[in-house]
Amino acid sequence: MICVKVPATTANFGAGFDSLGAALDYYNCIWMEEWDGCWIEILDDTDVPTDETNLIYQTAKALYERCGRPFRGLHIRQENRIPTARGLGSSSACIAGGLLGANELLGRPCELAQLVDLAAAMEGHPDNSTPALLGGFVAAAMEGEHVFWAQCPLPEELGFVAVIPDFELKTADARRALPDQYVRADGVYNLSRSALMAISMAQGKLENLRIAAEDRLHQPYRLKLIPGAEQVFDFFDKQQAYAAYISGAGSTLMGLVPADRMKDICQAARAFLDAQGLCGWQVLGLRAGEGARIVTAEEGR
Ligand code: HSE
């Protein structure tokens, strides 16, 4: 069996709605081999389909079909660490992993850039799927079926504190909360901040993050879908985090913090959540991640 290791991602990075994202050092592992029929094993207690509707299976099958190659079926073993429907790119991880794994089984007929395009088309927006495949910090724009992207490493000094609610928020529901149109001032507000975010990441200008992470395109509409979010943002503010934002479509709230204070802020976040009675919420301290890659059986263990 081949093994694919694929990262969690944080999309809508600050003001970069549907356009900026980053890979995190928190990974799912997917083992795949060709098989007569569909055999899917889930190695944890995550509730995901084990029939042909499984997203990894569907994605891999689509690549076989696209390459004009016969598809017999697959045996998939799936280990899910990335929580589902929490704004940490669990669907993108399935899509990126399914594409990379199938491409490997097929003898690598597709270039990485083609997989990036296919992943974004399947996901619908490129800000999770592109960093899931490429790693690091990514700016991405879709033009027709093609993703134009630029990538750079995240600054070494940057840490992430993910505060993960105990409830799911489906991207489709979170998108329905958004208006169809915006006023010009809000467009300019986000344009200027997402441009500032992109260059600040590339240059390590972390002092800009507080302004660069502000958003008027999705957060004001989605906050009401995440009870407790305002209090968590206040917590990050009191901890003097660089910034905080809704990761992806939510429900995770992401604090951008100095890497050398990440552990302390994680501990403080745990205590804060317990004091609020939010005991089922999770806290993760994360750093920059690598893009999806084929690993040895040893590494995947
Ligand atoms: N950018 C998407 C959204 C989620 O906010 O709906 C990540 O793909």
PDB file of C-alpha atoms and ligand atoms in Angstrom:
ATOM      1  CA  MET A   1       0.000   0.000   0.000  1.00  0.00           C
ATOM      2  CA  ILE A   2       1.122   3.557  -0.554  1.00  0.00           C
ATOM      3  CA  CYS A   3       0.708   6.111   2.232  1.00  0.00           C
ATOM      4  CA  VAL A   4      -0.170   9.799   1.811  1.00  0.00           C
ATOM      5  CA  LYS A   5       0.365  12.276   4.630  1.00  0.00           C
ATOM      6  CA  VAL A   6      -1.794  15.366   4.178  1.00  0.00           C
ATOM      7  CA  PRO A   7      -1.945  18.521   6.328  1.00  0.00           C
ATOM      8  CA  ALA A   8      -4.699  20.465   8.006  1.00  0.00           C
ATOM      9  CA  THR A   9      -5.067  23.957   6.578  1.00  0.00           C
ATOM     10  CA  THR A  10      -6.311  27.329   7.736  1.00  0.00           C
ATOM     11  CA  ALA A  11      -8.112  29.207   4.964  1.00  0.00           C
ATOM     12  CA  ASN A  12      -9.582  32.727   4.790  1.00  0.00           C
ATOM     13  CA  PHE A  13      -6.264  33.654   6.394  1.00  0.00           C
ATOM     14  CA  GLY A  14      -7.152  37.027   7.955  1.00  0.00           C
ATOM     15  CA  ALA A  15      -8.677  39.194   5.263  1.00  0.00           C
ATOM     16  CA  GLY A  16      -7.922  36.663   2.525  1.00  0.00           C
ATOM     17  CA  PHE A  17     -11.440  35.367   2.056  1.00  0.00           C
ATOM     18  CA  ASP A  18     -11.415  32.516  -0.511  1.00  0.00           C
ATOM     19  CA  SER A  19      -7.828  33.394  -1.428  1.00  0.00           C
ATOM     20  CA  LEU A  20      -5.180  33.057   1.350  1.00  0.00           C
ATOM     21  CA  GLY A  21      -4.422  29.888   3.275  1.00  0.00           C
ATOM     22  CA  ALA A  22      -1.673  27.982   5.022  1.00  0.00           C
ATOM     23  CA  ALA A  23      -0.762  24.376   5.784  1.00  0.00           C
ATOM     24  CA  LEU A  24      -0.408  23.350   9.435  1.00  0.00           C
ATOM     25  CA  ASP A  25       1.708  20.622  11.035  1.00  0.00           C
ATOM     26  CA  TYR A  26      -1.250  18.387  11.838  1.00  0.00           C
ATOM     27  CA  TYR A  27      -1.765  15.496   9.457  1.00  0.00           C
ATOM     28  CA  ASN A  28      -4.150  12.814   8.276  1.00  0.00           C
ATOM     29  CA  CYS A  29      -2.712   9.610   6.858  1.00  0.00           C
ATOM     30  CA  ILE A  30      -4.289   7.695   3.996  1.00  0.00           C
ATOM     31  CA  TRP A  31      -3.166   4.258   2.824  1.00  0.00           C
ATOM     32  CA  MET A  32      -4.326   3.160  -0.631  1.00  0.00           C
ATOM     33  CA  GLU A  33      -4.019   0.211  -2.975  1.00  0.00           C
ATOM     34  CA  GLU A  34      -5.923  -0.969  -6.020  1.00  0.00           C
ATOM     35  CA  TRP A  35      -8.626  -3.477  -5.130  1.00  0.00           C
ATOM     36  CA  ASP A  36     -11.545  -5.259  -6.770  1.00  0.00           C
ATOM     37  CA  GLY A  37     -14.402  -3.200  -5.282  1.00  0.00           C
ATOM     38  CA  CYS A  38     -14.636  -0.670  -2.482  1.00  0.00           C
ATOM     39  CA  TRP A  39     -13.068  -1.527   0.887  1.00  0.00           C
ATOM     40  CA  ILE A  40     -12.628   1.384   3.277  1.00  0.00           C
ATOM     41  CA  GLU A  41     -11.281   1.053   6.801  1.00  0.00           C
ATOM     42  CA  ILE A  42     -11.512   3.978   9.228  1.00  0.00           C
ATOM     43  CA  LEU A  43      -8.771   3.695  11.846  1.00  0.00           C
ATOM     44  CA  ASP A  44     -10.381   6.021  14.388  1.00  0.00           C
ATOM     45  CA  ASP A  45     -13.894   6.865  15.545  1.00  0.00           C
ATOM     46  CA  THR A  46     -14.554   9.572  12.915  1.00  0.00           C
ATOM     47  CA  ASP A  47     -17.947   9.197  11.289  1.00  0.00           C
ATOM     48  CA  VAL A  48     -17.160   9.134   7.542  1.00  0.00           C
ATOM     49  CA  PRO A  49     -18.724   7.011   4.789  1.00  0.00           C
ATOM     50  CA  THR A  50     -17.150   3.615   4.122  1.00  0.00           C
ATOM     51  CA  ASP A  51     -18.919   3.098   0.797  1.00  0.00           C
ATOM     52  CA  GLU A  52     -18.423   4.592  -2.654  1.00  0.00           C
ATOM     53  CA  THR A  53     -19.586   8.003  -1.417  1.00  0.00           C
ATOM     54  CA  ASN A  54     -16.354   8.324   0.601  1.00  0.00           C
ATOM     55  CA  LEU A  55     -14.660  11.568  -0.520  1.00  0.00           C
ATOM     56  CA  ILE A  56     -11.179  10.044  -0.887  1.00  0.00           C
ATOM     57  CA  TYR A  57     -12.601   7.166  -2.919  1.00  0.00           C
ATOM     58  CA  GLN A  58     -14.647   9.473  -5.147  1.00  0.00           C
ATOM     59  CA  THR A  59     -11.707  11.816  -5.704  1.00  0.00           C
ATOM     60  CA  ALA A  60      -9.313   9.008  -6.572  1.00  0.00           C
ATOM     61  CA  LYS A  61     -11.863   7.433  -8.925  1.00  0.00           C
ATOM     62  CA  ALA A  62     -12.353  10.804 -10.660  1.00  0.00           C
ATOM     63  CA  LEU A  63      -8.618  11.000 -11.359  1.00  0.00           C
ATOM     64  CA  TYR A  64      -8.571   7.499 -12.858  1.00  0.00           C
ATOM     65  CA  GLU A  65     -11.470   8.478 -15.111  1.00  0.00           C
ATOM     66  CA  ARG A  66      -9.868  11.762 -16.076  1.00  0.00           C
ATOM     67  CA  CYS A  67      -6.681   9.942 -17.048  1.00  0.00           C
ATOM     68  CA  GLY A  68      -8.713   7.441 -19.093  1.00  0.00           C
ATOM     69  CA  ARG A  69      -7.516   4.516 -16.970  1.00  0.00           C
ATOM     70  CA  PRO A  70      -9.691   1.550 -15.924  1.00  0.00           C
ATOM     71  CA  PHE A  71     -10.842   1.715 -12.296  1.00  0.00           C
ATOM     72  CA  ARG A  72     -11.365  -1.589 -10.478  1.00  0.00           C
ATOM     73  CA  GLY A  73     -11.839  -0.128  -7.018  1.00  0.00           C
ATOM     74  CA  LEU A  74      -9.695   0.741  -4.011  1.00  0.00           C
ATOM     75  CA  HIS A  75      -8.758  -0.441  -0.576  1.00  0.00           C
ATOM     76  CA  ILE A  76      -8.363   2.664   1.610  1.00  0.00           C
ATOM     77  CA  ARG A  77      -7.237   2.882   5.229  1.00  0.00           C
ATOM     78  CA  GLN A  78      -7.996   6.323   6.606  1.00  0.00           C
ATOM     79  CA  GLU A  79      -6.632   7.843   9.796  1.00  0.00           C
ATOM     80  CA  ASN A  80      -8.332  11.168  10.545  1.00  0.00           C
ATOM     81  CA  ARG A  81      -6.706  13.511  12.996  1.00  0.00           C
ATOM     82  CA  ILE A  82      -8.082  16.701  11.432  1.00  0.00           C
ATOM     83  CA  PRO A  83     -11.508  17.338  12.983  1.00  0.00           C
ATOM     84  CA  THR A  84     -14.321  17.401  10.425  1.00  0.00           C
ATOM     85  CA  ALA A  85     -16.376  20.489   9.555  1.00  0.00           C
ATOM     86  CA  ARG A  86     -14.349  22.744  11.855  1.00  0.00           C
ATOM     87  CA  GLY A  87     -12.622  25.039   9.322  1.00  0.00           C
ATOM     88  CA  LEU A  88      -9.339  23.121   9.363  1.00  0.00           C
ATOM     89  CA  GLY A  89      -9.524  21.724   5.851  1.00  0.00           C
ATOM     90  CA  SER A  90     -10.689  18.153   6.509  1.00  0.00           C
ATOM     91  CA  SER A  91     -12.453  17.924   3.104  1.00  0.00           C
ATOM     92  CA  SER A  92      -9.469  19.411   1.309  1.00  0.00           C
ATOM     93  CA  ALA A  93      -7.237  16.863   3.035  1.00  0.00           C
ATOM     94  CA  CYS A  94      -9.428  14.072   1.604  1.00  0.00           C
ATOM     95  CA  ILE A  95      -9.382  15.639  -1.859  1.00  0.00           C
ATOM     96  CA  ALA A  96      -5.636  16.395  -1.857  1.00  0.00           C
ATOM     97  CA  GLY A  97      -4.857  12.954  -0.413  1.00  0.00           C
ATOM     98  CA  GLY A  98      -7.166  11.153  -2.841  1.00  0.00           C
ATOM     99  CA  LEU A  99      -5.652  12.939  -5.849  1.00  0.00           C
ATOM    100  CA  LEU A 100      -2.032  12.520  -4.789  1.00  0.00           C
ATOM    101  CA  GLY A 101      -2.554   8.878  -3.861  1.00  0.00           C
ATOM    102  CA  ALA A 102      -4.363   8.005  -7.098  1.00  0.00           C
ATOM    103  CA  ASN A 103      -1.723   9.846  -9.122  1.00  0.00           C
ATOM    104  CA  GLU A 104       0.953   7.731  -7.438  1.00  0.00           C
ATOM    105  CA  LEU A 105      -0.952   4.479  -8.083  1.00  0.00           C
ATOM    106  CA  LEU A 106      -1.308   5.508 -11.740  1.00  0.00           C
ATOM    107  CA  GLY A 107       2.440   6.107 -12.140  1.00  0.00           C
ATOM    108  CA  ARG A 108       2.261   9.916 -11.765  1.00  0.00           C
ATOM    109  CA  PRO A 109       0.563  10.946 -15.028  1.00  0.00           C
ATOM    110  CA  CYS A 110      -0.326  14.414 -13.624  1.00  0.00           C
ATOM    111  CA  GLU A 111       1.945  17.278 -12.615  1.00  0.00           C
ATOM    112  CA  LEU A 112       1.393  18.857  -9.186  1.00  0.00           C
ATOM    113  CA  ALA A 113      -0.036  21.983 -10.872  1.00  0.00           C
ATOM    114  CA  GLN A 114      -2.755  19.856 -12.518  1.00  0.00           C
ATOM    115  CA  LEU A 115      -3.635  18.324  -9.151  1.00  0.00           C
ATOM    116  CA  VAL A 116      -3.879  21.836  -7.680  1.00  0.00           C
ATOM    117  CA  ASP A 117      -6.395  22.780 -10.389  1.00  0.00           C
ATOM    118  CA  LEU A 118      -8.428  19.605  -9.937  1.00  0.00           C
ATOM    119  CA  ALA A 119      -8.470  19.917  -6.139  1.00  0.00           C
ATOM    120  CA  ALA A 120      -9.755  23.505  -6.282  1.00  0.00           C
ATOM    121  CA  ALA A 121     -12.423  22.562  -8.840  1.00  0.00           C
ATOM    122  CA  MET A 122     -13.627  19.754  -6.566  1.00  0.00           C
ATOM    123  CA  GLU A 123     -13.485  21.867  -3.384  1.00  0.00           C
ATOM    124  CA  GLY A 124     -15.017  24.947  -5.027  1.00  0.00           C
ATOM    125  CA  HIS A 125     -12.434  27.440  -3.705  1.00  0.00           C
ATOM    126  CA  PRO A 126      -8.649  27.236  -3.681  1.00  0.00           C
ATOM    127  CA  ASP A 127      -7.684  28.584  -0.233  1.00  0.00           C
ATOM    128  CA  ASN A 128      -7.655  25.184   1.570  1.00  0.00           C
ATOM    129  CA  SER A 129      -6.953  22.774  -1.267  1.00  0.00           C
ATOM    130  CA  THR A 130      -3.897  24.642  -2.612  1.00  0.00           C
ATOM    131  CA  PRO A 131      -1.905  24.803   0.656  1.00  0.00           C
ATOM    132  CA  ALA A 132      -2.973  21.205   1.383  1.00  0.00           C
ATOM    133  CA  LEU A 133      -1.026  20.182  -1.731  1.00  0.00           C
ATOM    134  CA  LEU A 134       1.773  22.761  -1.654  1.00  0.00           C
ATOM    135  CA  GLY A 135       2.402  23.422   2.047  1.00  0.00           C
ATOM    136  CA  GLY A 136       3.459  26.793   3.524  1.00  0.00           C
ATOM    137  CA  PHE A 137       1.543  30.032   3.006  1.00  0.00           C
ATOM    138  CA  VAL A 138      -0.360  30.344  -0.275  1.00  0.00           C
ATOM    139  CA  ALA A 139      -2.167  33.065  -2.203  1.00  0.00           C
ATOM    140  CA  ALA A 140      -4.459  31.593  -4.844  1.00  0.00           C
ATOM    141  CA  ALA A 141      -6.878  32.903  -7.459  1.00  0.00           C
ATOM    142  CA  MET A 142      -9.063  30.855  -9.784  1.00  0.00           C
ATOM    143  CA  GLU A 143      -9.447  31.815 -13.417  1.00  0.00           C
ATOM    144  CA  GLY A 144     -11.797  29.379 -15.080  1.00  0.00           C
ATOM    145  CA  GLU A 145     -10.481  25.930 -14.179  1.00  0.00           C
ATOM    146  CA  HIS A 146      -6.939  27.093 -13.470  1.00  0.00           C
ATOM    147  CA  VAL A 147      -5.481  28.147 -10.112  1.00  0.00           C
ATOM    148  CA  PHE A 148      -2.855  30.878 -10.238  1.00  0.00           C
ATOM    149  CA  TRP A 149      -0.894  30.683  -7.021  1.00  0.00           C
ATOM    150  CA  ALA A 150       2.172  31.951  -5.191  1.00  0.00           C
ATOM    151  CA  GLN A 151       3.630  30.300  -2.137  1.00  0.00           C
ATOM    152  CA  CYS A 152       6.181  31.159   0.530  1.00  0.00           C
ATOM    153  CA  PRO A 153       7.213  29.662   3.866  1.00  0.00           C
ATOM    154  CA  LEU A 154       5.493  31.000   6.956  1.00  0.00           C
ATOM    155  CA  PRO A 155       7.702  33.098   9.253  1.00  0.00           C
ATOM    156  CA  GLU A 156       9.574  30.907  11.781  1.00  0.00           C
ATOM    157  CA  GLU A 157       8.422  33.127  14.646  1.00  0.00           C
ATOM    158  CA  LEU A 158       4.731  32.496  13.934  1.00  0.00           C
ATOM    159  CA  GLY A 159       2.676  30.011  15.948  1.00  0.00           C
ATOM    160  CA  PHE A 160      -1.012  29.104  15.665  1.00  0.00           C
ATOM    161  CA  VAL A 161      -3.382  28.451  18.541  1.00  0.00           C
ATOM    162  CA  ALA A 162      -6.492  26.706  17.220  1.00  0.00           C
ATOM    163  CA  VAL A 163      -9.524  26.902  19.516  1.00  0.00           C
ATOM    164  CA  ILE A 164     -11.843  24.226  18.164  1.00  0.00           C
ATOM    165  CA  PRO A 165     -15.526  24.261  19.244  1.00  0.00           C
ATOM    166  CA  ASP A 166     -17.334  21.039  20.034  1.00  0.00           C
ATOM    167  CA  PHE A 167     -19.808  21.673  17.190  1.00  0.00           C
ATOM    168  CA  GLU A 168     -19.495  21.380  13.427  1.00  0.00           C
ATOM    169  CA  LEU A 169     -20.160  24.161  10.946  1.00  0.00           C
ATOM    170  CA  LYS A 170     -20.673  22.949   7.398  1.00  0.00           C
ATOM    171  CA  THR A 171     -19.081  25.189   4.771  1.00  0.00           C
ATOM    172  CA  ALA A 172     -22.310  25.197   2.733  1.00  0.00           C
ATOM    173  CA  ASP A 173     -24.259  26.528   5.751  1.00  0.00           C
ATOM    174  CA  ALA A 174     -21.576  29.113   6.525  1.00  0.00           C
ATOM    175  CA  ARG A 175     -21.616  30.282   2.886  1.00  0.00           C
ATOM    176  CA  ARG A 176     -25.389  30.699   2.980  1.00  0.00           C
ATOM    177  CA  ALA A 177     -24.902  33.256   5.768  1.00  0.00           C
ATOM    178  CA  LEU A 178     -22.995  35.576   3.404  1.00  0.00           C
ATOM    179  CA  PRO A 179     -24.560  38.432   1.422  1.00  0.00           C
ATOM    180  CA  ASP A 180     -24.599  38.321  -2.387  1.00  0.00           C
ATOM    181  CA  GLN A 181     -23.248  41.845  -2.694  1.00  0.00           C
ATOM    182  CA  TYR A 182     -20.948  44.147  -0.714  1.00  0.00           C
ATOM    183  CA  VAL A 183     -20.439  47.875  -0.568  1.00  0.00           C
ATOM    184  CA  ARG A 184     -17.283  49.275  -2.136  1.00  0.00           C
ATOM    185  CA  ALA A 185     -15.775  50.326   1.203  1.00  0.00           C
ATOM    186  CA  ASP A 186     -15.850  46.730   2.450  1.00  0.00           C
ATOM    187  CA  GLY A 187     -14.219  45.520  -0.752  1.00  0.00           C
ATOM    188  CA  VAL A 188     -11.416  48.058  -0.395  1.00  0.00           C
ATOM    189  CA  TYR A 189     -11.067  47.227   3.313  1.00  0.00           C
ATOM    190  CA  ASN A 190     -10.403  43.543   2.548  1.00  0.00           C
ATOM    191  CA  LEU A 191      -8.371  44.112  -0.606  1.00  0.00           C
ATOM    192  CA  SER A 192      -5.917  46.345   1.207  1.00  0.00           C
ATOM    193  CA  ARG A 193      -5.638  44.013   4.197  1.00  0.00           C
ATOM    194  CA  SER A 194      -5.237  40.788   2.251  1.00  0.00           C
ATOM    195  CA  ALA A 195      -2.511  42.375   0.114  1.00  0.00           C
ATOM    196  CA  LEU A 196      -0.864  43.566   3.342  1.00  0.00           C
ATOM    197  CA  MET A 197      -1.149  40.047   4.800  1.00  0.00           C
ATOM    198  CA  ALA A 198       0.453  38.401   1.773  1.00  0.00           C
ATOM    199  CA  ILE A 199       3.514  40.643   1.681  1.00  0.00           C
ATOM    200  CA  SER A 200       3.799  40.754   5.481  1.00  0.00           C
ATOM    201  CA  MET A 201       3.972  36.951   5.556  1.00  0.00           C
ATOM    202  CA  ALA A 202       6.596  36.900   2.836  1.00  0.00           C
ATOM    203  CA  GLN A 203       8.685  39.525   4.665  1.00  0.00           C
ATOM    204  CA  GLY A 204       8.016  38.343   8.230  1.00  0.00           C
ATOM    205  CA  LYS A 205       6.419  41.683   9.197  1.00  0.00           C
ATOM    206  CA  LEU A 206       4.369  40.199  12.026  1.00  0.00           C
ATOM    207  CA  GLU A 207       3.613  43.619  13.495  1.00  0.00           C
ATOM    208  CA  ASN A 208       1.185  44.137  10.580  1.00  0.00           C
ATOM    209  CA  LEU A 209      -0.937  41.094  11.371  1.00  0.00           C
ATOM    210  CA  ARG A 210      -3.345  42.796  13.741  1.00  0.00           C
ATOM    211  CA  ILE A 211      -4.564  45.055  10.920  1.00  0.00           C
ATOM    212  CA  ALA A 212      -3.973  42.564   8.101  1.00  0.00           C
ATOM    213  CA  ALA A 213      -6.202  39.918   9.705  1.00  0.00           C
ATOM    214  CA  GLU A 214      -9.299  42.118   9.935  1.00  0.00           C
ATOM    215  CA  ASP A 215     -12.154  41.173   7.643  1.00  0.00           C
ATOM    216  CA  ARG A 216     -15.493  42.533   6.513  1.00  0.00           C
ATOM    217  CA  LEU A 217     -16.453  39.944   3.915  1.00  0.00           C
ATOM    218  CA  HIS A 218     -17.303  36.876   5.963  1.00  0.00           C
ATOM    219  CA  GLN A 219     -16.580  37.177   9.690  1.00  0.00           C
ATOM    220  CA  PRO A 220     -19.291  39.710  10.578  1.00  0.00           C
ATOM    221  CA  TYR A 221     -21.890  37.342   9.077  1.00  0.00           C
ATOM    222  CA  ARG A 222     -20.509  34.119  10.472  1.00  0.00           C
ATOM    223  CA  LEU A 223     -19.786  35.166  14.058  1.00  0.00           C
ATOM    224  CA  LYS A 224     -23.402  34.583  15.028  1.00  0.00           C
ATOM    225  CA  LEU A 225     -23.027  30.952  13.883  1.00  0.00           C
ATOM    226  CA  ILE A 226     -20.243  30.426  16.436  1.00  0.00           C
ATOM    227  CA  PRO A 227     -21.536  31.169  19.948  1.00  0.00           C
ATOM    228  CA  GLY A 228     -18.556  31.985  22.157  1.00  0.00           C
ATOM    229  CA  ALA A 229     -16.427  33.354  19.289  1.00  0.00           C
ATOM    230  CA  GLU A 230     -16.411  36.970  20.558  1.00  0.00           C
ATOM    231  CA  GLN A 231     -15.181  35.818  23.979  1.00  0.00           C
ATOM    232  CA  VAL A 232     -12.390  33.794  22.380  1.00  0.00           C
ATOM    233  CA  PHE A 233     -11.345  36.814  20.300  1.00  0.00           C
ATOM    234  CA  ASP A 234     -11.272  38.900  23.515  1.00  0.00           C
ATOM    235  CA  PHE A 235      -9.138  36.181  25.111  1.00  0.00           C
ATOM    236  CA  PHE A 236      -6.617  36.349  22.246  1.00  0.00           C
ATOM    237  CA  ASP A 237      -6.614  40.131  22.502  1.00  0.00           C
ATOM    238  CA  LYS A 238      -5.813  39.995  26.240  1.00  0.00           C
ATOM    239  CA  GLN A 239      -3.027  37.483  25.519  1.00  0.00           C
ATOM    240  CA  GLN A 240      -1.560  40.010  23.083  1.00  0.00           C
ATOM    241  CA  ALA A 241      -1.801  37.602  20.168  1.00  0.00           C
ATOM    242  CA  TYR A 242      -0.825  39.184  16.862  1.00  0.00           C
ATOM    243  CA  ALA A 243      -4.352  38.570  15.592  1.00  0.00           C
ATOM    244  CA  ALA A 244      -7.270  36.145  15.582  1.00  0.00           C
ATOM    245  CA  TYR A 245      -9.737  35.139  12.892  1.00  0.00           C
ATOM    246  CA  ILE A 246     -12.296  32.492  11.954  1.00  0.00           C
ATOM    247  CA  SER A 247     -10.332  29.665  10.334  1.00  0.00           C
ATOM    248  CA  GLY A 248     -11.893  28.722   6.997  1.00  0.00           C
ATOM    249  CA  ALA A 249     -15.659  28.749   7.251  1.00  0.00           C
ATOM    250  CA  GLY A 250     -15.434  28.002  11.006  1.00  0.00           C
ATOM    251  CA  SER A 251     -16.087  26.845  13.578  1.00  0.00           C
ATOM    252  CA  THR A 252     -12.405  27.002  14.651  1.00  0.00           C
ATOM    253  CA  LEU A 253     -11.080  30.326  15.943  1.00  0.00           C
ATOM    254  CA  MET A 254      -7.418  30.790  15.108  1.00  0.00           C
ATOM    255  CA  GLY A 255      -4.985  32.883  17.124  1.00  0.00           C
ATOM    256  CA  LEU A 256      -1.764  34.000  15.450  1.00  0.00           C
ATOM    257  CA  VAL A 257       0.815  34.172  18.230  1.00  0.00           C
ATOM    258  CA  PRO A 258       4.576  34.443  18.774  1.00  0.00           C
ATOM    259  CA  ALA A 259       5.891  30.867  18.460  1.00  0.00           C
ATOM    260  CA  ASP A 260       7.827  31.164  21.718  1.00  0.00           C
ATOM    261  CA  ARG A 261       4.598  31.962  23.624  1.00  0.00           C
ATOM    262  CA  MET A 262       2.445  29.367  21.889  1.00  0.00           C
ATOM    263  CA  LYS A 263       2.573  26.737  24.640  1.00  0.00           C
ATOM    264  CA  ASP A 264       1.716  29.265  27.369  1.00  0.00           C
ATOM    265  CA  ILE A 265      -1.172  30.683  25.343  1.00  0.00           C
ATOM    266  CA  CYS A 266      -2.475  27.153  24.718  1.00  0.00           C
ATOM    267  CA  GLN A 267      -2.471  26.486  28.460  1.00  0.00           C
ATOM    268  CA  ALA A 268      -4.183  29.787  29.161  1.00  0.00           C
ATOM    269  CA  ALA A 269      -6.772  29.014  26.458  1.00  0.00           C
ATOM    270  CA  ARG A 270      -7.533  25.649  28.057  1.00  0.00           C
ATOM    271  CA  ALA A 271      -8.027  27.302  31.446  1.00  0.00           C
ATOM    272  CA  PHE A 272     -10.164  30.046  29.850  1.00  0.00           C
ATOM    273  CA  LEU A 273     -12.427  27.532  28.096  1.00  0.00           C
ATOM    274  CA  ASP A 274     -12.828  25.441  31.263  1.00  0.00           C
ATOM    275  CA  ALA A 275     -13.749  28.588  33.205  1.00  0.00           C
ATOM    276  CA  GLN A 276     -16.379  29.392  30.548  1.00  0.00           C
ATOM    277  CA  GLY A 277     -17.802  25.877  30.853  1.00  0.00           C
ATOM    278  CA  LEU A 278     -16.657  25.062  27.304  1.00  0.00           C
ATOM    279  CA  CYS A 279     -15.032  21.804  28.375  1.00  0.00           C
ATOM    280  CA  GLY A 280     -15.675  19.958  25.088  1.00  0.00           C
ATOM    281  CA  TRP A 281     -13.732  22.565  23.086  1.00  0.00           C
ATOM    282  CA  GLN A 282     -10.218  21.604  22.032  1.00  0.00           C
ATOM    283  CA  VAL A 283      -7.020  23.661  21.909  1.00  0.00           C
ATOM    284  CA  LEU A 284      -4.126  22.862  19.566  1.00  0.00           C
ATOM    285  CA  GLY A 285      -0.783  24.625  19.272  1.00  0.00           C
ATOM    286  CA  LEU A 286       0.364  24.345  15.661  1.00  0.00           C
ATOM    287  CA  ARG A 287       3.175  25.450  13.377  1.00  0.00           C
ATOM    288  CA  ALA A 288       3.618  25.659   9.622  1.00  0.00           C
ATOM    289  CA  GLY A 289       3.012  22.390   7.773  1.00  0.00           C
ATOM    290  CA  GLU A 290       4.295  20.624   4.686  1.00  0.00           C
ATOM    291  CA  GLY A 291       2.156  19.907   1.642  1.00  0.00           C
ATOM    292  CA  ALA A 292       0.688  16.456   1.015  1.00  0.00           C
ATOM    293  CA  ARG A 293       3.304  13.851   0.133  1.00  0.00           C
ATOM    294  CA  ILE A 294       3.810  10.150  -0.301  1.00  0.00           C
ATOM    295  CA  VAL A 295       5.611   8.751   2.731  1.00  0.00           C
ATOM    296  CA  THR A 296       7.057   5.397   3.697  1.00  0.00           C
ATOM    297  CA  ALA A 297       4.976   2.984   5.782  1.00  0.00           C
ATOM    298  CA  GLU A 298       7.262   3.851   8.737  1.00  0.00           C
ATOM    299  CA  GLU A 299       6.583   7.605   8.462  1.00  0.00           C
ATOM    300  CA  GLY A 300       2.850   7.035   8.106  1.00  0.00           C
ATOM    301  CA  ARG A 301       2.665   5.029  11.314  1.00  0.00           C
TER     302      ARG A 301
HETATM  303  N1  HSE B   1     -13.091  30.014   1.846  1.00  0.00           N
HETATM  304  C1  HSE B   1     -14.132  29.067   2.146  1.00  0.00           C
HETATM  305  C2  HSE B   1     -15.302  29.763   2.826  1.00  0.00           C
HETATM  306  C3  HSE B   1     -13.707  27.977   3.081  1.00  0.00           C
HETATM  307  O1  HSE B   1     -15.054  30.649   3.625  1.00  0.00           O
HETATM  308  O2  HSE B   1     -16.433  29.418   2.597  1.00  0.00           O
HETATM  309  C4  HSE B   1     -12.427  27.341   2.719  1.00  0.00           C
HETATM  310  O3  HSE B   1     -12.390  26.763   1.470  1.00  0.00           O
END
